[in-house]
């Protein structure tokens, strides 16, 4: 049984009362929470699942829907039964390794889904809310080369992406200030815990929509952890890189100098003066220029 602080464990019951087990079927090997030991990963409609209906996320539907697809990845949303028999939404991800060099490099190394499973549990143990990892599995060819790997996580109940919330409130000056301040405090909490997200887009930051007391802070949660780093502390560059990612993911017209200053004041608890903020803004501009230059040297991005 893993030790999860009460600040995050309350929303994950009854899954945390189950034990971890080995997962093995259809040539896959991995680990899972007990209720998913017989879960049929390979049999999911990875190549045929329809897109979600425009009216919502189709929660409660027996038919899996595809929420993300690329040449090597696919993410499905579907419902399963939780440990006490209630239907709950989960997200299943399949990553295929098609590049020959990447297959060679994968020998003796954990795959992306295994790393995301491990990182998810470590975040929860540090009290950082994230989607509960339920299962990881991988398939390897002769010699130990990875061919595909899978991850299943628990859906976030009554939550929506911060980007969606921002689109609803960006017409109100007071609400914009409130929510950008809350976002700054959340990013600081994750950094203080030693976690730097690899892609801190506001589409990867979710916000709980349950009713709360007047003085209770909003419930934030990070998802899509692949590439994230967890250590003793987050260095200056990774902090600034996360700032760049947050601002890049929001509509530029709704995040001007005033909103950015509110974010920095909340992040620093008012400790950063104007000179420090200007220095950080210059660093963000340098990262933006580096990203543009790097894009030029990626021909596959041109088309």
Coordinates of C-alpha atoms in Angstrom, one line a residue:
X1 CA 0.0 0.0 0.0
X2 CA 1.5 3.3 -1.0
X3 CA 1.5 6.3 1.4
X4 CA -0.6 9.0 -0.2
X5 CA -1.2 12.3 1.8
X6 CA -4.9 12.9 2.7
X7 CA -4.9 16.1 0.7
X8 CA -5.0 14.0 -2.5
X9 CA -6.1 10.5 -1.3
X10 CA -9.7 11.5 -0.5
X11 CA -10.5 11.9 -4.2
X12 CA -9.0 8.5 -5.2
X13 CA -10.8 6.1 -2.9
X14 CA -11.7 3.3 -3.3
X15 CA -8.9 2.6 -5.8
X16 CA -6.2 3.2 -3.1
X17 CA -7.6 0.3 -1.1
X18 CA -6.7 -2.2 -3.8
X19 CA -3.3 -3.9 -4.2
X20 CA -0.8 -3.7 -7.1
X21 CA -0.5 -6.8 -9.2
X22 CA 1.5 -8.0 -12.2
X23 CA -0.3 -7.5 -15.5
X24 CA 0.2 -10.0 -18.3
X25 CA -1.9 -10.9 -21.3
X26 CA -1.7 -10.9 -25.1
X27 CA 2.1 -10.6 -25.0
X28 CA 2.0 -7.5 -22.7
X29 CA 3.8 -7.3 -19.4
X30 CA 3.4 -4.6 -16.7
X31 CA 1.7 -3.7 -13.4
X32 CA -1.8 -2.6 -12.5
X33 CA -4.2 -2.1 -9.6
X34 CA -6.1 -5.3 -8.8
X35 CA -9.5 -4.5 -10.5
X36 CA -7.7 -4.2 -14.0
X37 CA -5.7 -7.4 -13.9
X38 CA -7.9 -8.9 -16.6
X39 CA -8.4 -5.6 -18.6
X40 CA -8.2 -6.2 -22.3
X41 CA -5.8 -3.5 -23.6
X42 CA -5.1 -5.0 -27.0
X43 CA -8.8 -5.5 -27.7
X44 CA -9.7 -1.8 -27.5
X45 CA -10.7 -0.2 -30.8
X46 CA -7.4 1.8 -31.1
X47 CA -7.7 2.3 -34.9
X48 CA -11.5 2.5 -35.2
X49 CA -12.8 4.5 -32.1
X50 CA -14.9 7.5 -33.1
X51 CA -14.2 11.1 -32.0
X52 CA -16.2 12.3 -28.9
X53 CA -19.6 13.8 -29.5
X54 CA -19.6 17.6 -29.7
X55 CA -22.1 17.7 -26.8
X56 CA -19.6 16.5 -24.2
X57 CA -17.3 13.8 -23.2
X58 CA -19.8 10.9 -23.5
X59 CA -19.2 9.8 -19.9
X60 CA -21.4 6.8 -19.3
X61 CA -21.2 5.6 -22.8
X62 CA -20.2 2.0 -23.3
X63 CA -18.4 2.8 -26.5
X64 CA -14.8 4.1 -26.3
X65 CA -14.0 7.4 -28.0
X66 CA -10.7 8.7 -29.4
X67 CA -9.6 12.0 -27.7
X68 CA -6.1 12.2 -29.3
X69 CA -4.4 10.5 -32.2
X70 CA -1.0 10.8 -34.0
X71 CA 1.2 8.6 -36.1
X72 CA 2.5 6.8 -33.0
X73 CA 0.0 7.6 -30.2
X74 CA -3.6 7.1 -29.5
X75 CA -5.6 8.1 -26.4
X76 CA -9.1 6.5 -25.8
X77 CA -11.7 7.5 -23.2
X78 CA -13.9 4.8 -21.9
X79 CA -15.9 3.7 -18.9
X80 CA -14.9 0.8 -16.6
X81 CA -16.2 -0.4 -13.2
X82 CA -14.4 0.8 -10.1
X83 CA -13.6 -1.5 -7.2
X84 CA -17.1 -1.1 -5.8
X85 CA -18.9 -1.6 -9.1
X86 CA -19.5 2.0 -10.1
X87 CA -18.9 3.1 -13.7
X88 CA -15.9 5.6 -13.9
X89 CA -14.2 7.2 -16.8
X90 CA -10.6 6.2 -17.6
X91 CA -8.1 7.2 -20.3
X92 CA -6.0 4.5 -22.1
X93 CA -2.9 5.5 -24.0
X94 CA -1.0 3.4 -26.6
X95 CA 2.4 4.5 -27.7
X96 CA 4.0 2.6 -30.6
X97 CA 7.8 2.7 -31.3
X98 CA 8.1 2.7 -35.1
X99 CA 11.6 4.3 -35.4
X100 CA 14.3 1.6 -35.6
X101 CA 16.8 3.8 -33.7
X102 CA 14.3 4.3 -30.9
X103 CA 13.7 0.6 -30.7
X104 CA 17.4 0.0 -30.3
X105 CA 17.7 2.7 -27.6
X106 CA 14.7 1.2 -25.7
X107 CA 16.7 -2.0 -24.9
X108 CA 17.1 -2.2 -21.2
X109 CA 15.2 1.1 -20.6
X110 CA 11.7 1.7 -19.3
X111 CA 9.2 2.9 -21.9
X112 CA 7.3 6.2 -21.7
X113 CA 4.2 4.7 -20.2
X114 CA 6.2 3.0 -17.5
X115 CA 8.0 6.3 -16.7
X116 CA 4.7 8.1 -16.5
X117 CA 3.3 5.5 -14.2
X118 CA 6.3 5.8 -11.9
X119 CA 6.2 9.6 -12.0
X120 CA 2.4 9.7 -11.3
X121 CA 2.8 7.7 -8.2
X122 CA 5.8 9.7 -7.0
X123 CA 3.8 12.9 -7.4
X124 CA 0.9 11.6 -5.5
X125 CA 3.2 10.5 -2.7
X126 CA 4.5 14.1 -2.5
X127 CA 1.0 15.4 -2.3
X128 CA 0.9 16.8 -5.9
X129 CA -2.5 16.0 -7.5
X130 CA -2.4 14.1 -10.8
X131 CA -4.5 11.5 -12.6
X132 CA -4.2 8.2 -10.7
X133 CA -2.1 5.6 -12.7
X134 CA -4.1 2.4 -12.9
X135 CA -2.1 0.2 -15.3
X136 CA 1.0 0.2 -17.5
X137 CA 2.1 -2.5 -19.9
X138 CA 4.6 -3.0 -22.7
X139 CA 5.4 -5.4 -25.5
X140 CA 9.0 -6.1 -26.5
X141 CA 10.4 -8.0 -29.5
X142 CA 13.3 -10.4 -29.5
X143 CA 16.4 -8.8 -27.9
X144 CA 14.3 -6.6 -25.6
X145 CA 13.4 -3.9 -28.2
X146 CA 10.2 -2.0 -27.3
X147 CA 7.4 -2.1 -29.9
X148 CA 4.5 -0.6 -28.0
X149 CA 3.5 0.4 -24.5
X150 CA 0.3 1.3 -22.7
X151 CA -0.9 3.4 -19.8
X152 CA -4.4 3.7 -18.2
X153 CA -5.2 6.5 -15.8
X154 CA -8.3 7.4 -13.8
X155 CA -10.3 10.3 -15.2
X156 CA -10.6 13.5 -13.2
X157 CA -14.2 13.7 -11.9
X158 CA -15.9 17.1 -12.2
X159 CA -12.9 18.8 -13.6
X160 CA -12.1 20.9 -16.7
X161 CA -8.9 22.3 -18.3
X162 CA -7.8 25.7 -17.0
X163 CA -7.7 26.8 -20.7
X164 CA -11.5 26.1 -21.0
X165 CA -12.2 28.0 -17.7
X166 CA -10.1 31.0 -18.9
X167 CA -12.1 31.2 -22.1
X168 CA -15.2 31.5 -20.0
X169 CA -13.9 34.3 -17.6
X170 CA -11.5 36.3 -19.8
X171 CA -14.1 39.0 -20.4
X172 CA -14.1 39.8 -16.7
X173 CA -11.1 41.8 -15.3
X174 CA -11.7 40.6 -11.7
X175 CA -12.2 37.0 -12.6
X176 CA -9.1 37.0 -14.8
X177 CA -7.0 38.4 -11.9
X178 CA -8.4 35.9 -9.5
X179 CA -7.7 32.8 -11.7
X180 CA -4.3 33.9 -12.9
X181 CA -3.4 34.4 -9.3
X182 CA -4.6 30.9 -8.4
X183 CA -2.6 29.5 -11.3
X184 CA 0.6 31.2 -10.2
X185 CA 0.2 29.8 -6.7
X186 CA -0.4 26.3 -8.1
X187 CA 2.7 26.4 -10.3
X188 CA 4.8 27.5 -7.3
X189 CA 3.5 24.6 -5.2
X190 CA 4.5 22.1 -7.8
X191 CA 8.0 23.7 -8.1
X192 CA 8.4 23.8 -4.4
X193 CA 7.7 20.1 -4.4
X194 CA 10.5 19.5 -6.9
X195 CA 8.3 18.9 -10.0
X196 CA 8.8 20.6 -13.4
X197 CA 6.3 19.6 -16.0
X198 CA 7.8 19.1 -19.5
X199 CA 4.8 20.7 -21.2
X200 CA 3.0 23.0 -18.7
X201 CA 0.2 23.9 -21.1
X202 CA -3.0 25.1 -19.5
X203 CA -4.7 22.2 -21.4
X204 CA -2.6 19.9 -19.1
X205 CA -3.7 21.7 -15.9
X206 CA -7.2 20.7 -14.7
X207 CA -9.4 22.4 -12.2
X208 CA -12.0 20.7 -9.9
X209 CA -15.5 22.0 -10.3
X210 CA -16.9 20.7 -7.0
X211 CA -18.4 23.2 -4.5
X212 CA -16.0 24.5 -1.9
X213 CA -16.0 26.6 1.1
X214 CA -15.3 30.3 0.7
X215 CA -11.7 30.1 2.0
X216 CA -10.8 26.8 0.4
X217 CA -8.3 27.0 -2.5
X218 CA -9.4 25.6 -5.9
X219 CA -8.3 22.0 -6.6
X220 CA -5.7 21.9 -9.4
X221 CA -4.3 18.8 -11.0
X222 CA -1.6 18.1 -13.6
X223 CA -1.9 15.5 -16.4
X224 CA 0.2 14.2 -19.3
X225 CA 3.4 13.8 -17.3
X226 CA 5.6 12.3 -19.9
X227 CA 9.0 14.0 -19.8
X228 CA 8.4 15.7 -16.5
X229 CA 11.1 15.8 -13.8
X230 CA 10.8 15.3 -10.1
X231 CA 13.8 16.0 -7.8
X232 CA 14.8 18.0 -4.8
X233 CA 14.3 21.4 -6.5
X234 CA 13.5 23.0 -9.8
X235 CA 16.2 25.2 -11.3
X236 CA 15.8 28.7 -12.6
X237 CA 15.7 27.7 -16.3
X238 CA 13.0 25.0 -15.8
X239 CA 10.9 27.5 -13.8
X240 CA 11.2 30.1 -16.5
X241 CA 10.5 27.5 -19.2
X242 CA 7.3 26.5 -17.4
X243 CA 6.3 30.2 -17.3
X244 CA 6.8 30.4 -21.0
X245 CA 4.6 27.3 -21.6
X246 CA 1.8 28.7 -19.4
X247 CA 1.7 32.0 -21.2
X248 CA 2.1 30.5 -24.6
X249 CA -1.0 28.3 -24.0
X250 CA -3.3 31.2 -23.2
X251 CA -4.8 33.7 -25.7
X252 CA -2.2 36.5 -25.9
X253 CA -4.9 39.2 -25.9
X254 CA -6.3 38.1 -22.6
X255 CA -2.9 37.8 -20.8
X256 CA -1.3 41.2 -20.9
X257 CA 1.4 42.8 -18.7
X258 CA -1.1 43.2 -15.8
X259 CA -2.2 39.6 -15.8
X260 CA 1.4 38.4 -16.1
X261 CA 2.4 40.6 -13.1
X262 CA -0.4 39.2 -11.0
X263 CA 0.9 35.7 -11.9
X264 CA 4.4 36.6 -10.8
X265 CA 3.2 38.3 -7.6
X266 CA 1.3 35.2 -6.7
X267 CA 4.1 32.8 -7.6
X268 CA 6.7 34.8 -5.6
X269 CA 4.3 35.8 -2.8
X270 CA 5.1 39.4 -3.6
X271 CA 8.8 39.0 -3.3
X272 CA 9.8 39.9 -6.9
X273 CA 10.2 43.6 -7.6
X274 CA 9.8 45.1 -11.1
X275 CA 13.5 44.6 -11.9
X276 CA 13.3 40.9 -11.2
X277 CA 10.1 40.5 -13.3
X278 CA 11.6 42.3 -16.2
X279 CA 14.6 40.0 -16.1
X280 CA 12.3 36.9 -16.1
X281 CA 10.4 38.4 -19.0
X282 CA 13.6 38.8 -21.0
X283 CA 14.4 35.1 -20.3
X284 CA 11.0 34.1 -21.5
X285 CA 11.6 36.1 -24.7
X286 CA 14.9 34.3 -25.2
X287 CA 13.2 30.9 -24.8
X288 CA 10.6 32.0 -27.4
X289 CA 13.3 32.8 -29.9
X290 CA 15.2 29.5 -29.2
X291 CA 11.9 27.7 -29.9
X292 CA 11.5 29.4 -33.2
X293 CA 15.1 28.7 -34.3
X294 CA 14.7 25.0 -33.2
X295 CA 11.5 24.7 -35.3
X296 CA 13.4 25.7 -38.5
X297 CA 15.7 22.7 -38.0
X298 CA 12.8 20.2 -37.9
X299 CA 11.8 19.6 -41.5
X300 CA 9.0 17.3 -40.5
X301 CA 7.3 20.3 -38.9
X302 CA 7.3 22.2 -42.2
X303 CA 4.5 20.2 -43.8

